[in-house]
Amino acid sequence: EGGCDGGGGGGALVITGHESGDLCAWNALNASLVHQQPTAHHDEATALCLCNDGHCVASGGADGRVRLWTSTLTPLTTYNLAHSWSAHATLGGQRLSSSVTA
């Protein structure tokens, strides 16, 4: 899990990303959940950034997507950055396989 603090330095909003792929926006003053975006990513949310003005959020996930959100976690756009391929080889009659995501 990870998080970021924003709101132009006022610290009023904290965004957290979770292993489930969920994103949450919290009121930093009273620790209440303000907004939630379930399964914002199909895998773990691994990176978060709240814009300096506190009006937008960027999130990255292990699913290879970078997503932009409003501060209320309404989706703005999605960039699919994952490139996947499979390589197959045989050794001594046994097939060896691997999948790579970059």
Coordinates of C-alpha atoms in Angstrom, one line a residue:
E1 CA 0.0 0.0 0.0
G2 CA 1.1 3.6 -0.5
G3 CA -0.3 7.1 -0.2
C4 CA 0.3 10.7 -1.0
D5 CA -0.7 13.9 0.7
G6 CA -2.0 16.9 -1.2
G7 CA -4.2 19.9 -1.2
G8 CA -1.7 22.6 -2.0
G9 CA 0.3 21.9 1.1
G10 CA -2.7 22.1 3.4
G11 CA -2.7 18.3 3.9
A12 CA -6.5 18.1 3.8
L13 CA -6.6 15.1 1.5
V14 CA -4.7 11.9 1.6
I15 CA -4.9 9.3 -1.3
T16 CA -4.1 5.7 -0.7
G17 CA -3.6 2.8 -3.1
H18 CA -4.0 -0.8 -2.1
E19 CA -3.0 -4.3 -3.1
S20 CA -6.6 -4.9 -4.2
G21 CA -6.2 -2.1 -6.8
D22 CA -8.6 0.1 -4.8
L23 CA -7.9 3.8 -4.4
C24 CA -9.2 5.8 -1.4
A25 CA -9.4 9.5 -0.6
W26 CA -9.3 10.4 3.1
N27 CA -9.9 13.5 5.1
A28 CA -6.6 14.0 6.8
L29 CA -8.1 16.1 9.6
N30 CA -10.5 13.5 10.9
A31 CA -9.4 10.3 9.1
S32 CA -12.8 9.8 7.5
L33 CA -13.1 8.1 4.1
V34 CA -14.3 10.7 1.6
H35 CA -14.2 8.8 -1.7
Q36 CA -13.4 5.3 -2.8
Q37 CA -12.7 3.8 -6.3
P38 CA -12.9 0.0 -6.0
T39 CA -10.7 -1.9 -8.4
A40 CA -9.2 1.3 -9.9
H41 CA -6.5 -1.1 -11.1
H42 CA -6.9 -4.8 -12.0
D43 CA -3.8 -5.5 -9.8
E44 CA -2.0 -3.8 -7.0
A45 CA -1.9 0.1 -7.1
T46 CA 1.8 0.8 -7.1
A47 CA 2.2 4.5 -7.6
L48 CA 0.3 7.7 -6.7
C49 CA 0.7 11.4 -7.3
L50 CA -1.6 14.2 -6.3
C51 CA -1.2 17.4 -8.3
N52 CA 0.1 20.4 -6.5
D53 CA -3.3 22.1 -6.7
G54 CA -5.0 19.0 -5.3
H55 CA -7.5 18.7 -8.1
C56 CA -6.2 15.6 -9.9
V57 CA -4.6 12.3 -9.1
A58 CA -2.4 10.0 -11.2
S59 CA -2.1 6.3 -10.2
G60 CA -0.1 3.5 -11.6
G61 CA -0.7 -0.2 -11.1
A62 CA 0.9 -3.6 -11.6
D63 CA -1.6 -4.0 -14.4
G64 CA 0.5 -1.7 -16.5
R65 CA -2.0 1.1 -16.5
V66 CA -1.5 4.7 -15.6
R67 CA -4.8 6.4 -14.8
L68 CA -5.8 10.0 -14.2
W69 CA -8.6 10.9 -11.7
T70 CA -10.3 14.0 -10.3
S71 CA -9.6 14.5 -6.6
T72 CA -13.0 12.8 -6.0
L73 CA -11.6 9.7 -7.8
T74 CA -13.8 10.1 -10.9
P75 CA -11.8 8.6 -13.8
L76 CA -10.5 11.1 -16.4
T77 CA -8.3 8.9 -18.7
T78 CA -6.4 5.6 -18.8
Y79 CA -3.1 4.8 -20.5
N80 CA -2.2 1.2 -21.1
L81 CA 1.6 1.0 -20.9
A82 CA 2.1 -2.8 -20.5
H83 CA 3.7 -4.7 -23.3
S84 CA 3.5 -8.4 -22.9
W85 CA 5.0 -11.2 -24.9
S86 CA 5.8 -14.9 -24.5
A87 CA 9.0 -16.7 -25.3
H88 CA 9.1 -20.5 -25.7
A89 CA 12.2 -22.7 -25.7
T90 CA 12.9 -26.4 -25.4
L91 CA 15.7 -28.0 -23.5
G92 CA 16.3 -31.7 -23.5
G93 CA 12.8 -32.4 -24.9
Q94 CA 11.1 -30.3 -22.2
R95 CA 9.3 -27.1 -23.1
L96 CA 10.4 -24.1 -21.1
S97 CA 8.1 -21.1 -21.2
S98 CA 8.1 -17.6 -19.8
S99 CA 5.9 -14.6 -20.0
V100 CA 7.3 -11.1 -19.7
T101 CA 5.6 -7.8 -19.0
A102 CA 7.6 -4.6 -19.5

